[in-house]
């Protein structure tokens, strides 16, 4: 195995021999280095910024639209009224007074006598707010003929808080019902202001108006 | 040292070739330098001219203008949430009154319903009585007819038939459609 000694004289000779190429090659290498380290990232950044600008413009358009909608709602009581109606229908906590009122109204409206009812109220305020709808179960016995009992069920379905009858049992003129009265605690709301704001649709407004009409009619009819 | 004084034709040709290569390399390096400079300057200026910051400022300004409406936005979210929940409850309701009406309509006049129960799974428990077995049979026939037509009844089971004095009592379980 032979060894090559690169002493100063040899390097001097090599430099003199190739110096006319060396500067050009160095310039090319530096240029390549600049292209890879600076130019390409800058080009990428330019195209990425272009994409960001498109997104920002879309977001701004949404924000302008949201602002216009919200400015239009300013001073209007529609939102508050709608929320009040919906909160009456689906209260944030156990509205046991509302439940008793609903049963009484339904019984008066239908002309039945309420024999007995029982339910466990428990804590009036949920210790751990839940985002799920919850219900309070009630067992109830009413007495009357079938037509009156039917009216009672119909009226109770239209009373607030909103309820759902899950069992019906008939023995003679006694009707035992199991009803669930629903409530739903207000959940922690997180929203992204950059997303389009959804207003209450005409269909939903009609639904709320129907609920409001039911609320204002004591017998639910 | 001997190469330095070699003026042969071959040597002169080699020197000319090397000079040509060196010239080509020089031209390439100048082109590279020029292109690199031009691209760098162009993209630097383009990047500087993009209105990203102005748009961010505009976005922040709009967000600040929307901020006072936070409560309205939260109310809207609660409204949508409650509408969804109330509609879901309304949809899940079982029309017990219609079921009971339909069953009552199947009962012959000489048959009386002693007890009737429908649960949330639409399971039916029914107890009827009559002085005539034929009437009870008619009622069972009506139920089977409904089941055949895939109306009202999904399945029925006669769980018992009792006779006390002159009254026959029939117990039926089943499930409703």
PDB file of C-alpha atoms in Angstrom, chain A residues 40-54, chain B residues 43 47 50:
ATOM      1  CA  UNK A  40     -35.803  27.007  -1.841  1.00  0.00           C
ATOM      2  CA  UNK A  41     -37.169  27.769   1.683  1.00  0.00           C
ATOM      3  CA  UNK A  42     -38.055  31.263   0.477  1.00  0.00           C
ATOM      4  CA  UNK A  43     -39.920  29.876  -2.545  1.00  0.00           C
ATOM      5  CA  UNK A  44     -41.745  27.408  -0.298  1.00  0.00           C
ATOM      6  CA  UNK A  45     -42.561  30.203   2.131  1.00  0.00           C
ATOM      7  CA  UNK A  46     -43.958  32.279  -0.739  1.00  0.00           C
ATOM      8  CA  UNK A  47     -46.351  29.548  -1.874  1.00  0.00           C
ATOM      9  CA  UNK A  48     -47.308  28.732   1.713  1.00  0.00           C
ATOM     10  CA  UNK A  49     -48.037  32.398   2.372  1.00  0.00           C
ATOM     11  CA  UNK A  50     -50.197  32.460  -0.743  1.00  0.00           C
ATOM     12  CA  UNK A  51     -52.233  29.606   0.693  1.00  0.00           C
ATOM     13  CA  UNK A  52     -52.439  31.352   4.074  1.00  0.00           C
ATOM     14  CA  UNK A  53     -53.642  34.535   2.397  1.00  0.00           C
ATOM     15  CA  UNK A  54     -56.445  32.654   0.644  1.00  0.00           C
TER      16      UNK A  54
ATOM     17  CA  UNK B  43     -38.670  35.959  -3.904  1.00  0.00           C
ATOM     18  CA  UNK B  47     -42.479  37.633   0.229  1.00  0.00           C
ATOM     19  CA  UNK B  50     -47.568  39.695   0.510  1.00  0.00           C
TER      20      UNK B  50
END
